[in-house]
PDB file of C-alpha atoms and ligand atoms in Angstrom:
ATOM      1  CA  UNK A   1      -7.221  -6.433  14.813  1.00 86.00           C
ATOM      2  CA  UNK A   2      -7.598  -4.447  11.988  1.00 95.00           C
ATOM      3  CA  UNK A   3      -6.308  -5.699   8.649  1.00 98.00           C
ATOM      4  CA  UNK A   4      -3.918  -3.500   7.059  1.00 98.00           C
ATOM      5  CA  UNK A   5      -4.454  -2.558   3.197  1.00 98.00           C
ATOM      6  CA  UNK A   6      -1.914  -1.237   1.205  1.00 98.00           C
ATOM      7  CA  UNK A   7      -2.977  -0.964  -2.268  1.00 98.00           C
ATOM      8  CA  UNK A   8      -0.465   0.324  -4.984  1.00 96.00           C
ATOM      9  CA  UNK A   9      -1.019   3.183  -7.232  1.00 96.00           C
ATOM     10  CA  UNK A  10       0.496   1.100  -9.394  1.00 93.00           C
ATOM     11  CA  UNK A  11      -3.051  -1.309  -9.601  1.00 96.00           C
ATOM     12  CA  UNK A  12      -5.564   1.306  -9.245  1.00 96.00           C
ATOM     13  CA  UNK A  13      -3.977   4.720 -10.857  1.00 96.00           C
ATOM     14  CA  UNK A  14      -2.105   4.372 -13.481  1.00 95.00           C
ATOM     15  CA  UNK A  15      -4.187   4.995 -15.290  1.00 95.00           C
ATOM     16  CA  UNK A  16      -7.142   5.950 -12.678  1.00 96.00           C
ATOM     17  CA  UNK A  17      -9.073   2.929 -13.047  1.00 97.00           C
ATOM     18  CA  UNK A  18     -12.553   3.741 -11.733  1.00 97.00           C
ATOM     19  CA  UNK A  19     -14.334  -0.288 -11.933  1.00 98.00           C
ATOM     20  CA  UNK A  20     -11.328  -0.996  -9.472  1.00 98.00           C
ATOM     21  CA  UNK A  21     -11.320   1.863  -7.481  1.00 98.00           C
ATOM     22  CA  UNK A  22     -15.503   1.177  -7.525  1.00 98.00           C
ATOM     23  CA  UNK A  23     -14.856  -2.369  -6.672  1.00 98.00           C
ATOM     24  CA  UNK A  24     -12.213  -2.236  -4.033  1.00 98.00           C
ATOM     25  CA  UNK A  25     -15.198   0.110  -2.206  1.00 98.00           C
ATOM     26  CA  UNK A  26     -16.959  -2.427  -2.199  1.00 98.00           C
ATOM     27  CA  UNK A  27     -14.856  -4.950  -0.734  1.00 98.00           C
ATOM     28  CA  UNK A  28     -14.236  -2.545   1.865  1.00 98.00           C
ATOM     29  CA  UNK A  29     -17.695  -1.974   2.984  1.00 97.00           C
ATOM     30  CA  UNK A  30     -18.390  -5.614   2.823  1.00 97.00           C
ATOM     31  CA  UNK A  31     -15.300  -6.226   5.027  1.00 97.00           C
ATOM     32  CA  UNK A  32     -16.697  -3.908   7.374  1.00 96.00           C
ATOM     33  CA  UNK A  33     -20.252  -5.384   7.185  1.00 95.00           C
ATOM     34  CA  UNK A  34     -18.280  -8.595   8.484  1.00 95.00           C
ATOM     35  CA  UNK A  35     -16.772  -6.746  11.634  1.00 95.00           C
ATOM     36  CA  UNK A  36     -13.291  -6.467  10.189  1.00 96.00           C
ATOM     37  CA  UNK A  37     -11.820  -3.293  10.570  1.00 97.00           C
ATOM     38  CA  UNK A  38      -9.686  -2.274   7.933  1.00 98.00           C
ATOM     39  CA  UNK A  39      -6.989   0.787   6.774  1.00 98.00           C
ATOM     40  CA  UNK A  40      -5.738   1.467   3.220  1.00 98.00           C
ATOM     41  CA  UNK A  41      -3.373   3.378   2.229  1.00 98.00           C
ATOM     42  CA  UNK A  42      -3.676   4.220  -1.708  1.00 98.00           C
ATOM     43  CA  UNK A  43      -0.754   5.204  -3.657  1.00 97.00           C
ATOM     44  CA  UNK A  44      -0.486   7.962  -6.420  1.00 97.00           C
ATOM     45  CA  UNK A  45       0.609   6.081  -9.327  1.00 96.00           C
ATOM     46  CA  UNK A  46       1.549   7.349 -12.356  1.00 96.00           C
ATOM     47  CA  UNK A  47      -0.203  11.053 -11.765  1.00 96.00           C
ATOM     48  CA  UNK A  48       1.474  11.333  -8.777  1.00 97.00           C
ATOM     49  CA  UNK A  49       5.186  10.136 -10.541  1.00 97.00           C
ATOM     50  CA  UNK A  50       3.705  12.798 -12.822  1.00 97.00           C
ATOM     51  CA  UNK A  51       3.803  15.739 -10.863  1.00 98.00           C
ATOM     52  CA  UNK A  52       7.296  14.352  -9.478  1.00 98.00           C
ATOM     53  CA  UNK A  53       8.753  14.508 -12.969  1.00 98.00           C
ATOM     54  CA  UNK A  54       6.684  17.986 -13.553  1.00 98.00           C
ATOM     55  CA  UNK A  55       8.148  19.361 -10.278  1.00 98.00           C
ATOM     56  CA  UNK A  56      11.894  18.388 -11.359  1.00 98.00           C
ATOM     57  CA  UNK A  57      11.557  19.454 -14.704  1.00 98.00           C
ATOM     58  CA  UNK A  58      10.571  22.690 -12.339  1.00 98.00           C
ATOM     59  CA  UNK A  59      13.152  22.819 -10.374  1.00 98.00           C
ATOM     60  CA  UNK A  60      11.933  22.255  -7.124  1.00 97.00           C
ATOM     61  CA  UNK A  61      13.547  19.854  -4.767  1.00 98.00           C
ATOM     62  CA  UNK A  62      12.486  16.148  -3.577  1.00 97.00           C
ATOM     63  CA  UNK A  63      10.906  17.342  -0.523  1.00 98.00           C
ATOM     64  CA  UNK A  64       8.389  19.618  -2.189  1.00 98.00           C
ATOM     65  CA  UNK A  65       8.246  17.070  -4.930  1.00 98.00           C
ATOM     66  CA  UNK A  66       7.345  14.413  -2.067  1.00 98.00           C
ATOM     67  CA  UNK A  67       5.014  16.938  -1.216  1.00 98.00           C
ATOM     68  CA  UNK A  68       2.960  16.551  -4.680  1.00 98.00           C
ATOM     69  CA  UNK A  69       2.909  12.593  -4.732  1.00 98.00           C
ATOM     70  CA  UNK A  70       2.028  12.739  -1.423  1.00 98.00           C
ATOM     71  CA  UNK A  71      -0.678  14.905  -2.513  1.00 98.00           C
ATOM     72  CA  UNK A  72      -2.159  13.288  -5.392  1.00 98.00           C
ATOM     73  CA  UNK A  73      -2.205   9.811  -3.256  1.00 98.00           C
ATOM     74  CA  UNK A  74      -4.303  12.283  -0.722  1.00 98.00           C
ATOM     75  CA  UNK A  75      -6.539  12.860  -3.387  1.00 98.00           C
ATOM     76  CA  UNK A  76      -7.324   8.750  -4.456  1.00 98.00           C
ATOM     77  CA  UNK A  77      -8.108   8.642  -0.532  1.00 98.00           C
ATOM     78  CA  UNK A  78     -10.540  10.828  -0.967  1.00 98.00           C
ATOM     79  CA  UNK A  79     -12.351   9.131  -3.422  1.00 98.00           C
ATOM     80  CA  UNK A  80     -12.365   6.301  -1.797  1.00 98.00           C
ATOM     81  CA  UNK A  81     -13.793   8.246   1.039  1.00 98.00           C
ATOM     82  CA  UNK A  82     -16.122  10.114  -1.113  1.00 97.00           C
ATOM     83  CA  UNK A  83     -17.333   6.362  -2.695  1.00 98.00           C
ATOM     84  CA  UNK A  84     -17.817   4.749   1.195  1.00 98.00           C
ATOM     85  CA  UNK A  85     -20.363   7.906   2.175  1.00 96.00           C
ATOM     86  CA  UNK A  86     -20.921   7.533   5.922  1.00 94.00           C
ATOM     87  CA  UNK A  87     -18.988   4.387   6.202  1.00 94.00           C
ATOM     88  CA  UNK A  88     -15.906   5.963   6.186  1.00 97.00           C
ATOM     89  CA  UNK A  89     -13.961   8.947   8.067  1.00 95.00           C
ATOM     90  CA  UNK A  90     -15.294  12.454   6.979  1.00 93.00           C
ATOM     91  CA  UNK A  91     -11.622  13.089   5.719  1.00 96.00           C
ATOM     92  CA  UNK A  92      -8.563  12.374   4.316  1.00 98.00           C
ATOM     93  CA  UNK A  93      -6.190  11.363   8.010  1.00 97.00           C
ATOM     94  CA  UNK A  94      -3.411  13.193   7.549  1.00 98.00           C
ATOM     95  CA  UNK A  95      -1.131  12.053  10.713  1.00 97.00           C
ATOM     96  CA  UNK A  96      -1.608   8.580  12.482  1.00 96.00           C
ATOM     97  CA  UNK A  97      -2.817   9.522  15.874  1.00 95.00           C
ATOM     98  CA  UNK A  98      -5.548  11.178  13.137  1.00 96.00           C
ATOM     99  CA  UNK A  99      -5.891   7.381  11.288  1.00 96.00           C
ATOM    100  CA  UNK A 100      -6.044   5.382  14.877  1.00 95.00           C
ATOM    101  CA  UNK A 101      -8.464   7.597  16.584  1.00 94.00           C
ATOM    102  CA  UNK A 102     -10.942   7.134  13.113  1.00 94.00           C
ATOM    103  CA  UNK A 103     -10.329   3.437  13.083  1.00 94.00           C
ATOM    104  CA  UNK A 104     -11.282   3.626  17.102  1.00 94.00           C
ATOM    105  CA  UNK A 105     -14.240   5.121  16.204  1.00 94.00           C
ATOM    106  CA  UNK A 106     -15.640   1.909  13.450  1.00 94.00           C
ATOM    107  CA  UNK A 107     -15.158   3.900  10.663  1.00 96.00           C
ATOM    108  CA  UNK A 108     -13.248   2.486   7.679  1.00 97.00           C
ATOM    109  CA  UNK A 109     -10.320   4.349   7.405  1.00 98.00           C
ATOM    110  CA  UNK A 110      -8.134   5.483   3.829  1.00 98.00           C
ATOM    111  CA  UNK A 111      -5.667   7.523   3.229  1.00 98.00           C
ATOM    112  CA  UNK A 112      -2.157   8.247   1.276  1.00 98.00           C
ATOM    113  CA  UNK A 113       1.255   9.951   2.300  1.00 98.00           C
ATOM    114  CA  UNK A 114       1.708  11.226   5.842  1.00 98.00           C
ATOM    115  CA  UNK A 115       5.516  13.596   4.814  1.00 97.00           C
ATOM    116  CA  UNK A 116       8.627  13.199   2.690  1.00 97.00           C
ATOM    117  CA  UNK A 117      11.204  10.767   2.322  1.00 95.00           C
ATOM    118  CA  UNK A 118       8.737   7.742   2.744  1.00 95.00           C
ATOM    119  CA  UNK A 119       6.569   5.669   0.507  1.00 94.00           C
ATOM    120  CA  UNK A 120       3.286   4.331   1.348  1.00 96.00           C
ATOM    121  CA  UNK A 121       4.651   1.289   1.768  1.00 96.00           C
ATOM    122  CA  UNK A 122       6.305   2.816   5.062  1.00 97.00           C
ATOM    123  CA  UNK A 123       3.090   4.295   5.409  1.00 97.00           C
ATOM    124  CA  UNK A 124       1.287   1.515   5.525  1.00 98.00           C
ATOM    125  CA  UNK A 125       4.035  -0.362   7.807  1.00 97.00           C
ATOM    126  CA  UNK A 126       3.901   2.646  10.937  1.00 97.00           C
ATOM    127  CA  UNK A 127      -0.061   2.245  10.874  1.00 97.00           C
ATOM    128  CA  UNK A 128       0.117  -1.841  11.310  1.00 97.00           C
ATOM    129  CA  UNK A 129       2.691  -0.993  14.714  1.00 96.00           C
ATOM    130  CA  UNK A 130       0.698   2.346  15.915  1.00 95.00           C
ATOM    131  CA  UNK A 131      -2.517  -0.203  15.583  1.00 94.00           C
ATOM    132  CA  UNK A 132      -1.068  -3.336  16.989  1.00 94.00           C
ATOM    133  CA  UNK A 133      -2.204  -5.126  13.123  1.00 96.00           C
ATOM    134  CA  UNK A 134      -1.435  -8.331  12.765  1.00 92.00           C
ATOM    135  CA  UNK A 135      -1.984  -8.607   9.168  1.00 97.00           C
ATOM    136  CA  UNK A 136      -0.729  -6.134   6.125  1.00 98.00           C
ATOM    137  CA  UNK A 137      -1.887  -7.394   2.584  1.00 98.00           C
ATOM    138  CA  UNK A 138      -0.165  -4.966   0.051  1.00 97.00           C
ATOM    139  CA  UNK A 139      -2.231  -4.982  -3.230  1.00 97.00           C
ATOM    140  CA  UNK A 140       0.545  -5.180  -6.420  1.00 95.00           C
ATOM    141  CA  UNK A 141       0.803  -4.748 -10.251  1.00 92.00           C
ATOM    142  CA  UNK A 142       2.216  -8.768 -10.101  1.00 92.00           C
ATOM    143  CA  UNK A 143       1.491 -12.097  -8.640  1.00 95.00           C
ATOM    144  CA  UNK A 144       3.659 -11.423  -5.374  1.00 94.00           C
ATOM    145  CA  UNK A 145       7.136 -11.420  -4.551  1.00 91.00           C
ATOM    146  CA  UNK A 146       9.284 -13.154  -7.262  1.00 88.00           C
ATOM    147  CA  UNK A 147      13.365 -14.418  -6.555  1.00 84.00           C
ATOM    148  CA  UNK A 148      14.174 -11.577  -9.181  1.00 80.00           C
ATOM    149  CA  UNK A 149      12.321  -8.837 -10.601  1.00 79.00           C
ATOM    150  CA  UNK A 150      10.022  -9.983 -12.708  1.00 81.00           C
ATOM    151  CA  UNK A 151       9.706  -7.176 -15.400  1.00 79.00           C
ATOM    152  CA  UNK A 152      14.100  -7.601 -15.923  1.00 80.00           C
ATOM    153  CA  UNK A 153      14.023 -11.447 -15.662  1.00 82.00           C
ATOM    154  CA  UNK A 154      11.739 -13.824 -17.951  1.00 87.00           C
ATOM    155  CA  UNK A 155      12.861 -17.059 -15.816  1.00 89.00           C
ATOM    156  CA  UNK A 156      12.121 -15.244 -12.541  1.00 86.00           C
ATOM    157  CA  UNK A 157       9.508 -17.318 -10.152  1.00 90.00           C
ATOM    158  CA  UNK A 158       7.451 -16.833  -7.989  1.00 92.00           C
ATOM    159  CA  UNK A 159       7.938 -17.100  -4.110  1.00 93.00           C
ATOM    160  CA  UNK A 160       5.069 -19.264  -1.550  1.00 96.00           C
ATOM    161  CA  UNK A 161       6.344 -17.745   1.568  1.00 96.00           C
ATOM    162  CA  UNK A 162       9.143 -15.790   2.162  1.00 94.00           C
ATOM    163  CA  UNK A 163      11.135 -14.661   5.402  1.00 93.00           C
ATOM    164  CA  UNK A 164      11.939 -10.836   6.067  1.00 91.00           C
ATOM    165  CA  UNK A 165      15.461 -11.604   5.880  1.00 88.00           C
ATOM    166  CA  UNK A 166      15.732 -13.193   2.844  1.00 87.00           C
ATOM    167  CA  UNK A 167      13.412 -10.847   1.534  1.00 87.00           C
ATOM    168  CA  UNK A 168      16.055  -8.386   2.217  1.00 81.00           C
ATOM    169  CA  UNK A 169      18.334 -10.287  -0.434  1.00 78.00           C
ATOM    170  CA  UNK A 170      15.793 -10.065  -3.145  1.00 76.00           C
ATOM    171  CA  UNK A 171      14.771  -6.284  -2.575  1.00 73.00           C
ATOM    172  CA  UNK A 172      18.011  -3.917  -3.494  1.00 62.00           C
ATOM    173  CA  UNK A 173      18.397  -1.846  -0.835  1.00 48.00           C
ATOM    174  CA  UNK A 174      18.385   1.732  -2.629  1.00 46.00           C
ATOM    175  CA  UNK A 175      17.772   4.998  -1.051  1.00 48.00           C
ATOM    176  CA  UNK A 176      14.624   7.007  -0.881  1.00 56.00           C
ATOM    177  CA  UNK A 177      14.304   8.477  -4.156  1.00 62.00           C
ATOM    178  CA  UNK A 178      10.948  10.215  -4.787  1.00 63.00           C
ATOM    179  CA  UNK A 179       8.769   8.131  -7.467  1.00 56.00           C
ATOM    180  CA  UNK A 180      10.506   4.669  -6.332  1.00 56.00           C
ATOM    181  CA  UNK A 181       8.834   1.460  -7.755  1.00 60.00           C
ATOM    182  CA  UNK A 182       9.519  -1.411  -5.876  1.00 73.00           C
ATOM    183  CA  UNK A 183       7.561  -4.733  -4.710  1.00 84.00           C
ATOM    184  CA  UNK A 184       8.195  -3.385  -1.516  1.00 89.00           C
ATOM    185  CA  UNK A 185       9.496  -0.682   0.384  1.00 90.00           C
ATOM    186  CA  UNK A 186      12.608  -2.239   1.719  1.00 89.00           C
ATOM    187  CA  UNK A 187      12.532   0.056   4.854  1.00 91.00           C
ATOM    188  CA  UNK A 188       8.697  -0.853   5.090  1.00 94.00           C
ATOM    189  CA  UNK A 189      10.106  -4.251   4.977  1.00 93.00           C
ATOM    190  CA  UNK A 190      12.101  -4.018   8.221  1.00 92.00           C
ATOM    191  CA  UNK A 191       9.264  -2.271  10.301  1.00 94.00           C
ATOM    192  CA  UNK A 192       7.332  -4.928   9.702  1.00 95.00           C
ATOM    193  CA  UNK A 193       9.845  -7.030  10.367  1.00 94.00           C
ATOM    194  CA  UNK A 194      10.910  -5.785  13.448  1.00 93.00           C
ATOM    195  CA  UNK A 195       7.588  -6.389  14.841  1.00 93.00           C
ATOM    196  CA  UNK A 196       6.673  -9.434  13.595  1.00 93.00           C
ATOM    197  CA  UNK A 197       3.876  -8.262  11.404  1.00 95.00           C
ATOM    198  CA  UNK A 198       2.165 -11.475   8.618  1.00 95.00           C
ATOM    199  CA  UNK A 199       2.322  -9.366   5.518  1.00 97.00           C
ATOM    200  CA  UNK A 200       1.095 -10.952   1.885  1.00 98.00           C
ATOM    201  CA  UNK A 201       2.351  -9.401  -1.380  1.00 97.00           C
ATOM    202  CA  UNK A 202      -0.626 -10.415  -4.111  1.00 97.00           C
ATOM    203  CA  UNK A 203      -1.944  -9.683  -7.184  1.00 97.00           C
ATOM    204  CA  UNK A 204      -4.712  -6.103  -7.179  1.00 98.00           C
ATOM    205  CA  UNK A 205      -6.271  -6.391  -9.612  1.00 98.00           C
ATOM    206  CA  UNK A 206      -8.220  -9.090  -8.365  1.00 98.00           C
ATOM    207  CA  UNK A 207      -9.688  -7.192  -5.035  1.00 98.00           C
ATOM    208  CA  UNK A 208     -10.434 -10.270  -4.103  1.00 97.00           C
ATOM    209  CA  UNK A 209      -6.825 -11.468  -3.444  1.00 98.00           C
ATOM    210  CA  UNK A 210      -6.690  -9.441  -0.632  1.00 98.00           C
ATOM    211  CA  UNK A 211     -10.043 -10.847   0.814  1.00 97.00           C
ATOM    212  CA  UNK A 212      -8.408 -14.664   0.340  1.00 97.00           C
ATOM    213  CA  UNK A 213      -5.436 -13.375   1.848  1.00 98.00           C
ATOM    214  CA  UNK A 214      -7.340 -11.954   4.934  1.00 97.00           C
ATOM    215  CA  UNK A 215      -9.300 -15.533   5.068  1.00 96.00           C
ATOM    216  CA  UNK A 216      -5.922 -17.107   5.238  1.00 96.00           C
ATOM    217  CA  UNK A 217      -5.743 -18.696   1.768  1.00 97.00           C
ATOM    218  CA  UNK A 218      -2.841 -18.890   0.088  1.00 96.00           C
ATOM    219  CA  UNK A 219      -2.782 -16.308  -2.015  1.00 97.00           C
ATOM    220  CA  UNK A 220       0.491 -14.475  -3.197  1.00 97.00           C
ATOM    221  CA  UNK A 221       3.407 -14.570  -1.414  1.00 96.00           C
ATOM    222  CA  UNK A 222       3.321 -14.761   2.897  1.00 97.00           C
ATOM    223  CA  UNK A 223       6.387 -12.757   4.145  1.00 95.00           C
ATOM    224  CA  UNK A 224       6.963 -14.302   7.647  1.00 89.00           C
ATOM    225  CA  UNK A 225       8.876 -13.038  10.579  1.00 81.00           C
TER     226      UNK A 225
HETATM  227  P1  LIG B 301       4.460   4.978  -3.388  1.00 95.44           P
HETATM  228  O1  LIG B 301       5.760   4.832  -4.844  1.00 95.44           O
HETATM  229  O2  LIG B 301       4.382   4.826  -2.093  1.00 95.44           O
HETATM  230  O3  LIG B 301       3.478   5.604  -4.385  1.00 95.44           O
HETATM  231  O4  LIG B 301       4.287   6.845  -3.257  1.00 95.44           O
HETATM  232  P2  LIG B 301       2.194   4.033  -5.022  1.00 95.44           P
HETATM  233  O5  LIG B 301       1.759   4.581  -6.218  1.00 95.44           O
HETATM  234  O6  LIG B 301       1.342   3.316  -4.276  1.00 95.44           O
HETATM  235  O7  LIG B 301       3.482   2.590  -4.918  1.00 95.44           O
HETATM  236  P3  LIG B 301       3.520   1.470  -6.083  1.00 95.44           P
HETATM  237  O8  LIG B 301       2.121   1.098  -6.719  1.00 95.44           O
HETATM  238  O9  LIG B 301       3.856   1.275  -4.517  1.00 95.44           O
HETATM  239  O10 LIG B 301       4.988   1.636  -7.111  1.00 95.44           O
HETATM  240  C1  LIG B 301       4.794   7.312  -4.350  1.00 95.44           C
HETATM  241  C2  LIG B 301       5.834   8.290  -4.051  1.00 95.44           C
HETATM  242  O11 LIG B 301       4.940   9.507  -3.158  1.00 95.44           O
HETATM  243  C3  LIG B 301       6.283  10.350  -2.528  1.00 95.44           C
HETATM  244  C4  LIG B 301       7.337  10.092  -2.626  1.00 95.44           C
HETATM  245  O12 LIG B 301       8.512  10.269  -3.284  1.00 95.44           O
HETATM  246  C5  LIG B 301       6.540   8.051  -3.327  1.00 95.44           C
HETATM  247  O13 LIG B 301       7.823   7.178  -3.751  1.00 95.44           O
HETATM  248  N1  LIG B 301       5.707   9.842  -1.326  1.00 95.44           N
HETATM  249  C6  LIG B 301       4.338   8.770  -0.915  1.00 95.44           C
HETATM  250  C7  LIG B 301       6.050  10.087   0.550  1.00 95.44           C
HETATM  251  O14 LIG B 301       6.623  11.396  -0.224  1.00 95.44           O
HETATM  252  N2  LIG B 301       5.737  10.834   1.476  1.00 95.44           N
HETATM  253  C8  LIG B 301       4.574   9.630   1.823  1.00 95.44           C
HETATM  254  O15 LIG B 301       4.323   9.230   3.122  1.00 95.44           O
HETATM  255  C9  LIG B 301       4.178   8.091   0.468  1.00 95.44           C
END
């Protein structure tokens, strides 16, 4: 069963961190060698948000702003594909079934956004659903999920485990807005809860944390169905 890896743009792309991107590419190659099938969904980070802002200033509507961000995320996915060479798909999948097909061919799949009105978290959740993935690992700019927003509250406590139900209370149920930043998109969380896909949120600045989560080691926050 495949594993979905969701790399936050806030981690590898804010600003673009070539060394970290390279470490992730090496990790993906290692995982493939071990026979682990992966689909990685990468976000567009601060560059995507910059484009959203520019779009807004130029008067383009929110849907078009989303498209700008989607293209930036696909640009990062392309970087991965170029680093991975023949280990990966030839181009960035832009449809779910393209990603599923590439996975069946034994290729490493790396993609970005799919369509306006969603986040890359929801893309990852959808892909996890369609591929019967048993695990989704999200690499974030935090050590896991906290009982309150650690960027706003110094006394926030990191949780080792949380249920999807309790997570709903931790996440603010914002409506979708281009460029929104949350540890896990509530829409994605709902999809993952429904399909009972184990999700682990880890600190993405150390790509080994993804490996630890895959190996079942205690790392970050595990969200249980
Ligand atoms: P994300 O917020 O998912 O990317 O998408 P990120 O940079 O990885 O974010 P972090 O690190 O988790 O915070 C950025 C924006 O791209 C648009 C949305 O506007 C979203 O907020 N987007 C992305 C889409 O419209 N559709 C997609 O399928 C993906």
